[in-house]
Tab-separated table of C-alpha atoms and ligand atoms in Angstrom:
chain	number	residue	atom	x	y	z
A	1	MET	CA	32.605	-12.367	-107.636
A	2	THR	CA	29.942	-12.691	-110.328
A	3	GLY	CA	26.753	-10.718	-110.238
A	4	ALA	CA	24.807	-13.880	-109.428
A	5	GLN	CA	27.118	-14.728	-106.505
A	6	ALA	CA	26.762	-11.213	-105.120
A	7	THR	CA	22.985	-11.481	-105.340
A	8	THR	CA	23.028	-14.837	-103.526
A	9	GLU	CA	25.160	-13.358	-100.760
A	10	LEU	CA	22.877	-10.369	-100.499
A	11	ALA	CA	19.866	-12.654	-100.239
A	12	ARG	CA	21.619	-14.650	-97.514
A	13	ASP	CA	22.466	-11.412	-95.648
A	14	ALA	CA	18.852	-10.323	-95.884
A	15	LEU	CA	17.615	-13.627	-94.434
A	16	THR	CA	20.191	-13.388	-91.636
A	17	SER	CA	19.238	-9.801	-90.767
A	18	LEU	CA	15.469	-10.309	-90.980
A	19	ALA	CA	13.651	-9.134	-87.839
A	20	ASP	CA	11.277	-12.104	-88.090
A	21	GLY	CA	12.205	-15.755	-87.742
A	22	LEU	CA	12.326	-17.665	-91.025
A	23	LEU	CA	12.159	-21.383	-91.721
A	24	LEU	CA	12.554	-22.759	-95.259
A	25	VAL	CA	11.477	-26.324	-95.968
A	26	ASP	CA	12.293	-28.156	-99.214
A	27	ASP	CA	9.851	-30.209	-101.251
A	28	ALA	CA	10.887	-33.346	-99.349
A	29	GLY	CA	9.723	-31.710	-96.094
A	30	ARG	CA	13.279	-31.205	-94.779
A	31	ILE	CA	14.649	-28.060	-93.196
A	32	ALA	CA	16.742	-26.006	-95.633
A	33	LEU	CA	17.206	-22.860	-93.548
A	34	LEU	CA	16.549	-21.508	-90.057
A	35	ASN	CA	17.639	-17.885	-89.754
A	36	PRO	CA	19.283	-16.494	-86.571
A	37	ARG	CA	16.076	-14.794	-85.397
A	38	ALA	CA	14.150	-18.092	-85.549
A	39	CYS	CA	16.986	-19.814	-83.648
A	40	ALA	CA	16.885	-17.102	-80.958
A	41	LEU	CA	13.084	-17.216	-80.710
A	42	PHE	CA	12.936	-20.971	-80.201
A	43	GLY	CA	16.315	-21.463	-78.501
A	44	VAL	CA	17.656	-23.856	-81.193
A	45	GLN	CA	20.761	-24.091	-83.396
A	46	GLU	CA	20.440	-24.144	-87.183
A	47	ALA	CA	23.313	-26.610	-87.645
A	48	LEU	CA	21.535	-29.240	-85.536
A	49	TRP	CA	18.321	-29.009	-87.538
A	50	LEU	CA	19.472	-28.647	-91.169
A	51	SER	CA	18.175	-31.497	-93.378
A	52	LEU	CA	16.022	-32.920	-90.595
A	53	PRO	CA	12.271	-33.325	-91.199
A	54	ALA	CA	10.264	-30.165	-90.473
A	55	ALA	CA	7.721	-32.434	-88.746
A	56	ASP	CA	10.321	-33.189	-86.027
A	57	PHE	CA	10.942	-29.476	-85.587
A	58	TYR	CA	7.213	-28.857	-85.136
A	59	ARG	CA	7.077	-31.562	-82.482
A	60	ALA	CA	10.006	-29.940	-80.636
A	61	LEU	CA	8.205	-26.584	-80.802
A	62	ALA	CA	4.987	-28.134	-79.579
A	63	GLN	CA	6.850	-29.498	-76.554
A	64	GLN	CA	7.854	-25.946	-75.683
A	65	THR	CA	4.256	-24.819	-75.771
A	66	GLY	CA	3.087	-27.596	-73.481
A	67	GLN	CA	0.337	-28.548	-75.948
A	68	GLU	CA	2.096	-31.376	-77.772
A	69	GLN	CA	-1.068	-33.210	-78.736
A	70	ASN	CA	-2.418	-30.274	-80.577
A	71	LEU	CA	0.158	-27.976	-81.999
A	72	ALA	CA	2.441	-30.304	-84.005
A	73	PRO	CA	-0.359	-31.711	-86.198
A	74	ARG	CA	-1.774	-28.199	-86.620
A	75	LEU	CA	1.604	-26.839	-87.753
A	76	GLU	CA	1.916	-29.668	-90.266
A	77	HIS	CA	-1.626	-29.179	-91.476
A	78	TYR	CA	-0.942	-25.485	-92.072
A	79	ALA	CA	2.310	-26.331	-93.857
A	80	ARG	CA	0.465	-28.608	-96.278
A	81	ARG	CA	-2.156	-25.981	-97.016
A	82	ALA	CA	0.154	-22.954	-96.958
A	83	ALA	CA	-1.763	-21.219	-99.738
A	84	ASP	CA	-5.218	-21.125	-98.167
A	85	LEU	CA	-4.447	-21.320	-94.411
A	86	PRO	CA	-1.670	-18.792	-94.104
A	87	ARG	CA	-1.671	-17.781	-90.419
A	88	LEU	CA	-1.531	-19.385	-86.973
A	89	GLU	CA	-0.939	-17.859	-83.557
A	90	PHE	CA	0.397	-19.841	-80.607
A	91	ALA	CA	1.929	-19.339	-77.191
A	92	LEU	CA	5.511	-20.339	-76.368
A	93	ARG	CA	6.422	-21.156	-72.808
A	94	THR	CA	10.226	-20.982	-72.804
A	95	PRO	CA	12.465	-19.241	-72.049
A	96	GLU	CA	9.726	-16.712	-71.174
A	97	PRO	CA	6.067	-16.623	-72.224
A	98	ARG	CA	5.704	-15.267	-75.751
A	99	THR	CA	3.030	-15.199	-78.421
A	100	VAL	CA	4.239	-16.125	-81.880
A	101	GLU	CA	2.410	-15.673	-85.145
A	102	ALA	CA	3.403	-18.026	-87.964
A	103	THR	CA	2.761	-17.116	-91.602
A	104	TRP	CA	3.198	-19.739	-94.324
A	105	PHE	CA	4.046	-19.156	-97.966
A	106	ARG	CA	4.769	-21.433	-100.905
A	107	LEU	CA	8.201	-21.163	-102.521
A	108	GLN	CA	7.356	-20.494	-106.101
A	109	GLY	CA	9.373	-20.234	-109.289
A	110	GLY	CA	12.298	-22.481	-108.327
A	111	ALA	CA	12.675	-26.064	-109.439
A	112	ARG	CA	12.678	-27.371	-105.862
A	113	GLY	CA	9.307	-26.227	-104.530
A	114	GLY	CA	8.819	-26.373	-100.780
A	115	TYR	CA	7.521	-23.664	-98.453
A	116	GLY	CA	8.584	-21.061	-95.967
A	117	VAL	CA	7.327	-19.966	-92.544
A	118	LEU	CA	7.793	-16.494	-91.059
A	119	TRP	CA	7.664	-16.464	-87.247
A	120	ARG	CA	6.817	-13.114	-85.742
A	121	ASP	CA	6.970	-12.386	-82.025
A	122	VAL	CA	3.647	-10.586	-81.437
A	123	THR	CA	3.890	-10.580	-77.619
A	124	ARG	CA	4.130	-6.789	-77.481
A	125	ASP	CA	1.260	-6.243	-79.954
A	126	LYS	CA	-0.926	-8.578	-77.895
A	127	GLU	CA	0.035	-6.746	-74.709
A	128	LEU	CA	-0.865	-3.400	-76.308
A	129	GLU	CA	-4.181	-4.803	-77.456
A	130	ARG	CA	-4.874	-6.113	-73.955
A	131	MET	CA	-3.932	-2.742	-72.437
A	132	LYS	CA	-6.177	-0.871	-74.829
A	133	SER	CA	-9.210	-2.930	-73.930
A	134	GLN	CA	-8.297	-2.694	-70.247
A	135	LEU	CA	-8.045	1.081	-70.625
A	136	LEU	CA	-11.542	1.192	-72.055
A	137	SER	CA	-13.052	-0.996	-69.383
A	138	THR	CA	-11.231	0.746	-66.492
A	139	VAL	CA	-12.088	4.195	-67.754
A	140	SER	CA	-15.727	3.383	-68.341
A	141	HIS	CA	-15.999	1.674	-64.936
A	142	GLU	CA	-14.211	4.465	-63.093
A	143	LEU	CA	-16.271	7.141	-64.856
A	144	ARG	CA	-19.536	5.336	-64.337
A	145	THR	CA	-19.274	4.904	-60.553
A	146	PRO	CA	-19.003	8.591	-59.571
A	147	LEU	CA	-21.331	9.611	-62.364
A	148	ALA	CA	-24.049	7.245	-61.103
A	149	SER	CA	-23.669	8.755	-57.658
A	150	ILE	CA	-23.848	12.363	-58.919
A	151	LYS	CA	-26.901	11.588	-61.014
A	152	GLY	CA	-28.609	9.698	-58.183
A	153	PHE	CA	-28.184	12.473	-55.611
A	154	ALA	CA	-29.102	15.238	-58.063
A	155	THR	CA	-32.283	13.381	-59.067
A	156	THR	CA	-33.128	12.804	-55.408
A	157	LEU	CA	-32.698	16.491	-54.587
A	158	LEU	CA	-34.926	17.482	-57.504
A	159	ARG	CA	-37.848	15.252	-56.454
A	160	GLN	CA	-41.007	17.310	-56.199
A	161	ASP	CA	-42.750	15.026	-53.746
A	162	VAL	CA	-40.150	15.120	-50.953
A	163	ARG	CA	-38.828	18.067	-48.963
A	164	TRP	CA	-35.327	17.477	-47.649
A	165	ASP	CA	-34.209	19.390	-44.588
A	166	GLU	CA	-31.244	21.693	-45.021
A	167	ALA	CA	-28.708	19.353	-43.403
A	168	THR	CA	-29.684	16.502	-45.739
A	169	GLN	CA	-29.558	18.782	-48.764
A	170	ARG	CA	-26.041	19.899	-47.799
A	171	GLU	CA	-24.944	16.304	-47.276
A	172	PHE	CA	-26.212	15.314	-50.747
A	173	LEU	CA	-24.501	18.342	-52.306
A	174	ARG	CA	-21.279	17.458	-50.475
A	175	ILE	CA	-21.372	13.967	-52.004
A	176	ILE	CA	-22.032	15.443	-55.462
A	177	GLU	CA	-19.038	17.730	-55.033
A	178	GLU	CA	-16.818	14.895	-53.804
A	179	GLU	CA	-17.762	12.611	-56.659
A	180	SER	CA	-17.231	15.421	-59.193
A	181	ASN	CA	-13.733	15.840	-57.753
A	182	ARG	CA	-13.143	12.133	-58.297
A	183	LEU	CA	-14.181	12.475	-61.930
A	184	GLU	CA	-11.954	15.488	-62.387
A	185	GLU	CA	-9.011	13.635	-60.839
A	186	LEU	CA	-9.479	10.649	-63.112
A	187	ILE	CA	-9.547	12.852	-66.195
A	188	ASP	CA	-6.446	14.742	-65.003
A	189	ASN	CA	-4.713	11.394	-64.452
A	190	LEU	CA	-5.592	10.222	-67.945
A	191	LEU	CA	-4.235	13.440	-69.425
A	192	ASP	CA	-1.029	13.217	-67.371
A	193	MET	CA	-0.606	9.581	-68.372
A	194	SER	CA	-0.943	10.395	-72.041
A	195	GLN	CA	1.658	13.147	-71.627
A	196	VAL	CA	4.031	10.757	-69.839
A	197	GLU	CA	3.644	8.285	-72.676
A	198	ALA	CA	4.191	10.882	-75.376
A	199	GLY	CA	7.285	12.110	-73.469
A	200	ALA	CA	5.549	15.481	-73.291
A	201	LEU	CA	5.082	15.937	-69.544
A	202	ARG	CA	5.469	19.612	-68.720
A	203	ILE	CA	8.078	20.033	-65.993
A	204	GLN	CA	9.242	23.455	-64.791
A	205	LYS	CA	12.330	22.899	-62.696
A	206	GLU	CA	13.540	25.317	-60.086
A	207	PRO	CA	15.520	25.030	-56.835
A	208	VAL	CA	13.052	23.496	-54.372
A	209	ARG	CA	13.132	23.242	-50.572
A	210	LEU	CA	11.821	19.745	-49.953
A	211	ARG	CA	11.229	20.418	-46.264
A	212	ARG	CA	8.365	22.721	-47.131
A	213	VAL	CA	6.900	20.536	-49.865
A	214	VAL	CA	6.988	17.459	-47.609
A	215	ARG	CA	5.463	19.287	-44.616
A	216	GLU	CA	2.620	20.704	-46.718
A	217	ALA	CA	1.846	17.347	-48.320
A	218	VAL	CA	1.849	15.588	-44.944
A	219	GLU	CA	-0.369	18.248	-43.349
A	220	GLN	CA	-2.844	17.931	-46.194
A	221	ALA	CA	-2.854	14.130	-45.904
A	222	GLN	CA	-3.319	14.347	-42.127
A	223	ARG	CA	-6.325	16.640	-42.608
A	224	ARG	CA	-7.955	13.962	-44.748
A	225	THR	CA	-7.657	11.095	-42.275
A	226	GLU	CA	-7.947	10.800	-38.536
A	227	ALA	CA	-7.319	7.089	-38.612
A	228	HIS	CA	-3.628	7.290	-39.554
A	229	TRP	CA	-0.688	8.869	-37.861
A	230	PHE	CA	1.994	10.697	-39.876
A	231	GLU	CA	5.658	11.131	-38.917
A	232	THR	CA	8.293	13.116	-40.772
A	233	ASP	CA	12.004	12.553	-40.405
A	234	LEU	CA	14.001	15.289	-42.134
A	235	PRO	CA	17.707	16.016	-41.592
A	236	ALA	CA	18.604	19.402	-40.112
A	237	GLU	CA	20.435	20.351	-43.306
A	238	LEU	CA	18.554	19.489	-46.457
A	239	PRO	CA	20.039	20.817	-49.709
A	240	ARG	CA	17.649	22.144	-52.320
A	241	VAL	CA	16.666	19.833	-55.178
A	242	TRP	CA	16.217	20.689	-58.817
A	243	ALA	CA	12.558	20.001	-59.408
A	244	ASP	CA	9.062	21.132	-60.331
A	245	PRO	CA	7.428	21.652	-56.906
A	246	ARG	CA	3.898	21.101	-58.212
A	247	ARG	CA	4.850	17.766	-59.765
A	248	ILE	CA	6.747	16.618	-56.679
A	249	ARG	CA	3.687	17.432	-54.589
A	250	GLN	CA	1.690	15.278	-56.985
A	251	VAL	CA	4.082	12.322	-56.473
A	252	LEU	CA	4.037	12.753	-52.685
A	253	ASN	CA	0.252	13.095	-52.595
A	254	ASN	CA	-0.114	9.879	-54.529
A	255	LEU	CA	2.291	7.946	-52.291
A	256	LEU	CA	0.621	9.306	-49.148
A	257	GLU	CA	-2.875	8.532	-50.440
A	258	ASN	CA	-1.801	4.972	-51.268
A	259	ALA	CA	-0.174	4.555	-47.845
A	260	VAL	CA	-3.519	5.518	-46.272
A	261	LYS	CA	-5.615	3.470	-48.699
A	262	TYR	CA	-3.611	0.279	-48.318
A	263	SER	CA	-3.025	0.262	-44.567
A	264	PRO	CA	-5.398	-0.305	-41.665
A	265	ASP	CA	-6.695	2.338	-39.313
A	266	GLY	CA	-4.213	3.230	-36.619
A	267	GLY	CA	-1.238	2.650	-38.925
A	268	GLN	CA	1.755	4.968	-38.884
A	269	ILE	CA	3.054	6.533	-42.119
A	270	THR	CA	6.583	7.882	-42.124
A	271	VAL	CA	8.039	10.302	-44.654
A	272	ARG	CA	11.810	10.554	-44.607
A	273	CYS	CA	14.371	12.542	-46.631
A	274	GLU	CA	18.002	11.422	-46.782
A	275	VAL	CA	20.959	12.911	-48.618
A	276	GLU	CA	22.801	10.280	-50.634
A	277	GLY	CA	25.597	11.490	-52.918
A	278	ALA	CA	24.226	13.895	-55.501
A	279	ASN	CA	20.590	13.049	-54.658
A	280	VAL	CA	18.008	13.376	-51.954
A	281	THR	CA	16.025	10.174	-51.406
A	282	VAL	CA	12.458	10.660	-50.241
A	283	SER	CA	10.666	7.650	-48.755
A	284	VAL	CA	7.105	6.968	-47.656
A	285	ALA	CA	6.730	3.927	-45.390
A	286	ASP	CA	3.472	2.408	-44.168
A	287	GLN	CA	2.443	-0.491	-41.938
A	288	GLY	CA	-0.188	-1.828	-44.294
A	289	GLN	CA	-0.855	-4.957	-46.285
A	290	GLY	CA	2.406	-4.672	-48.234
A	291	ILE	CA	3.064	-5.776	-51.808
A	292	PRO	CA	4.003	-9.337	-52.862
A	293	PRO	CA	7.722	-9.431	-53.856
A	294	ASP	CA	7.004	-10.385	-57.483
A	295	MET	CA	4.772	-7.328	-57.883
A	296	LEU	CA	7.091	-4.664	-56.477
A	297	GLU	CA	8.014	-3.561	-60.011
A	298	ARG	CA	4.672	-4.210	-61.650
A	299	VAL	CA	2.795	-1.713	-59.427
A	300	PHE	CA	4.392	1.039	-61.554
A	301	GLU	CA	2.748	-0.272	-64.726
A	302	ARG	CA	-0.312	1.665	-65.780
A	303	PHE	CA	-3.595	0.136	-64.664
A	304	PHE	CA	-1.806	-2.525	-62.627
A	305	GLN	CA	-3.529	-3.238	-59.322
A	306	VAL	CA	-2.357	-5.986	-56.983
A	307	ASP	CA	-5.792	-7.367	-56.183
A	308	GLY	CA	-7.383	-6.720	-59.591
A	309	ALA	CA	-10.193	-4.257	-60.219
A	310	SER	CA	-13.045	-6.666	-59.567
A	311	THR	CA	-12.185	-7.617	-55.967
A	312	ARG	CA	-11.262	-4.143	-54.791
A	313	LYS	CA	-12.774	-2.335	-51.862
A	314	THR	CA	-10.861	0.890	-52.476
A	315	GLY	CA	-11.291	3.092	-55.524
A	316	GLY	CA	-8.490	4.030	-57.874
A	317	SER	CA	-7.572	3.725	-61.494
A	318	GLY	CA	-4.147	2.090	-61.210
A	319	LEU	CA	-2.590	5.138	-62.878
A	320	GLY	CA	-1.131	6.988	-59.872
A	321	LEU	CA	2.168	5.129	-59.608
A	322	ALA	CA	2.690	5.029	-63.384
A	323	ILE	CA	2.354	8.819	-63.424
A	324	ALA	CA	4.614	9.164	-60.357
A	325	LYS	CA	7.265	7.119	-62.179
A	326	GLY	CA	6.917	9.290	-65.286
A	327	ILE	CA	7.317	12.454	-63.190
A	328	VAL	CA	10.318	11.214	-61.178
A	329	GLU	CA	12.074	9.959	-64.309
A	330	ALA	CA	11.456	13.271	-66.084
A	331	HIS	CA	13.485	14.785	-63.215
A	332	GLY	CA	16.334	12.333	-63.833
A	333	GLY	CA	15.444	10.397	-60.676
A	334	THR	CA	14.309	6.835	-59.983
A	335	ILE	CA	11.377	5.430	-58.008
A	336	TRP	CA	10.939	1.959	-56.567
A	337	ALA	CA	9.018	-0.014	-53.953
A	338	GLU	CA	10.361	-2.263	-51.216
A	339	ALA	CA	8.796	-4.590	-48.699
A	340	ALA	CA	9.100	-2.922	-45.303
A	341	PRO	CA	10.727	-5.037	-42.592
A	342	GLY	CA	7.918	-6.451	-40.460
A	343	GLN	CA	4.942	-5.415	-42.530
A	344	GLY	CA	3.954	-2.723	-44.979
A	345	SER	CA	5.621	-1.104	-47.967
A	346	ILE	CA	8.237	1.576	-48.527
A	347	PHE	CA	8.203	3.685	-51.667
A	348	ARG	CA	11.389	5.643	-52.390
A	349	PHE	CA	12.307	8.169	-55.045
A	350	THR	CA	15.405	10.233	-55.728
A	351	LEU	CA	15.748	13.834	-56.864
A	352	PRO	CA	18.977	15.537	-57.940
A	353	ILE	CA	20.472	18.100	-55.568
A	354	VAL	CA	20.859	21.568	-57.127
A	355	LYS	CA	24.303	22.125	-58.615
A	356	GLU	CA	26.039	25.487	-59.135
A	357	LEU	CA	25.494	25.125	-62.880
A	358	ASP	CA	21.740	24.615	-62.458
A	359	LEU	CA	21.581	27.796	-60.391
A	360	ARG	CA	23.388	29.822	-63.009
A	361	GLN	CA	21.151	28.447	-65.783
A	362	ASN	CA	18.121	29.249	-63.684
A	363	ASP	CA	19.350	32.825	-63.193
A	364	VAL	CA	19.823	33.175	-66.943
A	365	ARG	CA	16.283	31.866	-67.479
A	366	LEU	CA	14.890	34.390	-64.998
A	367	GLY	CA	17.017	37.207	-66.424
A	368	LYS	CA	18.884	37.662	-63.127
A	369	ASP	CA	22.347	37.407	-64.730
A	370	LYS	CA	21.978	40.966	-65.995
A	371	PHE	CA	22.204	42.202	-62.423
A	372	ASN	CA	24.973	39.889	-61.304
A	373	GLY	CA	27.267	41.136	-64.072
B	1	LIG	P1	-4.502	2.893	-57.498
B	1	LIG	O1	-5.334	3.964	-58.104
B	1	LIG	O2	-5.052	1.525	-57.707
B	1	LIG	O3	-4.135	3.155	-56.059
B	1	LIG	P2	-1.647	3.182	-58.081
B	1	LIG	O4	-0.962	3.250	-59.404
B	1	LIG	O5	-1.465	4.336	-57.171
B	1	LIG	O6	-3.179	2.919	-58.391
B	1	LIG	O7	-1.172	1.843	-57.347
B	1	LIG	C1	-1.163	0.633	-58.077
B	1	LIG	C2	-1.383	-0.560	-57.153
B	1	LIG	O8	-0.246	-0.750	-56.295
B	1	LIG	C3	-2.552	-0.400	-56.191
B	1	LIG	O9	-3.763	-0.774	-56.794
B	1	LIG	C4	-2.156	-1.336	-55.059
B	1	LIG	O10	-2.527	-2.666	-55.386
B	1	LIG	C5	-0.645	-1.255	-55.034
B	1	LIG	N1	-0.142	-0.315	-53.998
B	1	LIG	C6	0.206	0.981	-54.171
B	1	LIG	N2	0.644	1.540	-53.020
B	1	LIG	C7	0.566	0.570	-52.084
B	1	LIG	C8	0.886	0.524	-50.682
B	1	LIG	N3	1.360	1.586	-50.019
B	1	LIG	N4	0.686	-0.661	-50.036
B	1	LIG	C9	0.205	-1.752	-50.694
B	1	LIG	N5	-0.104	-1.765	-52.013
B	1	LIG	C10	0.064	-0.621	-52.705
């Protein structure tokens, strides 16, 4: 193989391996190359398009976007003016919704002229951008509401011209305290979320008796509401799980709070533990409004809320379940939601049962092995 041949092959390999889609069009406006990434992105085959007019390809693409009238002429217009109109972003409908950014460049130096188009799938970048702005608006909204309340009641208490009786003063102070707790919780949630995302969530595992953790969480939840009725269903023998008790409490608290928040007064909430193979499955079932089937997975995304922030009656940042998922997964477990038969939702998560090996490692960590010989 000559040096020139090797270079050509290398160039071909590079075009084939490119992470972006690439289309090369010759000076007669015919397709000279469609790399595998472009074929995958648009669901086409290179062999069927080679030597055909690029204009036909643009029309086929435009059909996929559902905006035939518009996109094909725009793509051609950009192709003609590749030098001064380099970039265009458009949405693809099939096989799943994607945002594609096209970048044009002139082929220079060769005798044949023509141009190239790089197609980059920017769906993820767009999603990140959307999430960032949603983060800002959620955080500012969620911070503003309790803050306005704290400020309002503090200002009212400080008024010189009114004397509040003691009971009223205490009531105002109680609200200030409650709203400060809400602020604190939101900030804790944001910190936890950032740790989950950085893979830096601090988890201190030890052998945990779930019976106790579940009972305490349920008692605490029951103290907070008189309108709901809690049931626990725990097997007589429940093996210990390998977990961070504080974090598991956090998951349970969140699931119990949601069960209360999203179900009507008088509803029953049932917490159940079941041994299944090497795991214990914990479930929290309510008789509330339930979750539409296509959203059962999405509720675990950060900031996702079924009825959208603007129409909500209940507070919340949409972070609780995303954090719960991060915590359960850091324990090697899984968490998911199901539609309850009849009405309501069931959230389930698994935790690994303590193995002999875990116990020994734990003893080593605590320095107990010295005494066991
Ligand atoms: P939030 O702070 O909004 O409660 P979560 O992350 O805890 O955030 O929950 C995300 C969304 O999932 C909620 O806004 C709600 O729409 C839905 N959801 C969570 N738990 C339940 C439930 N038990 N029943 C119905 N919908 C629920």
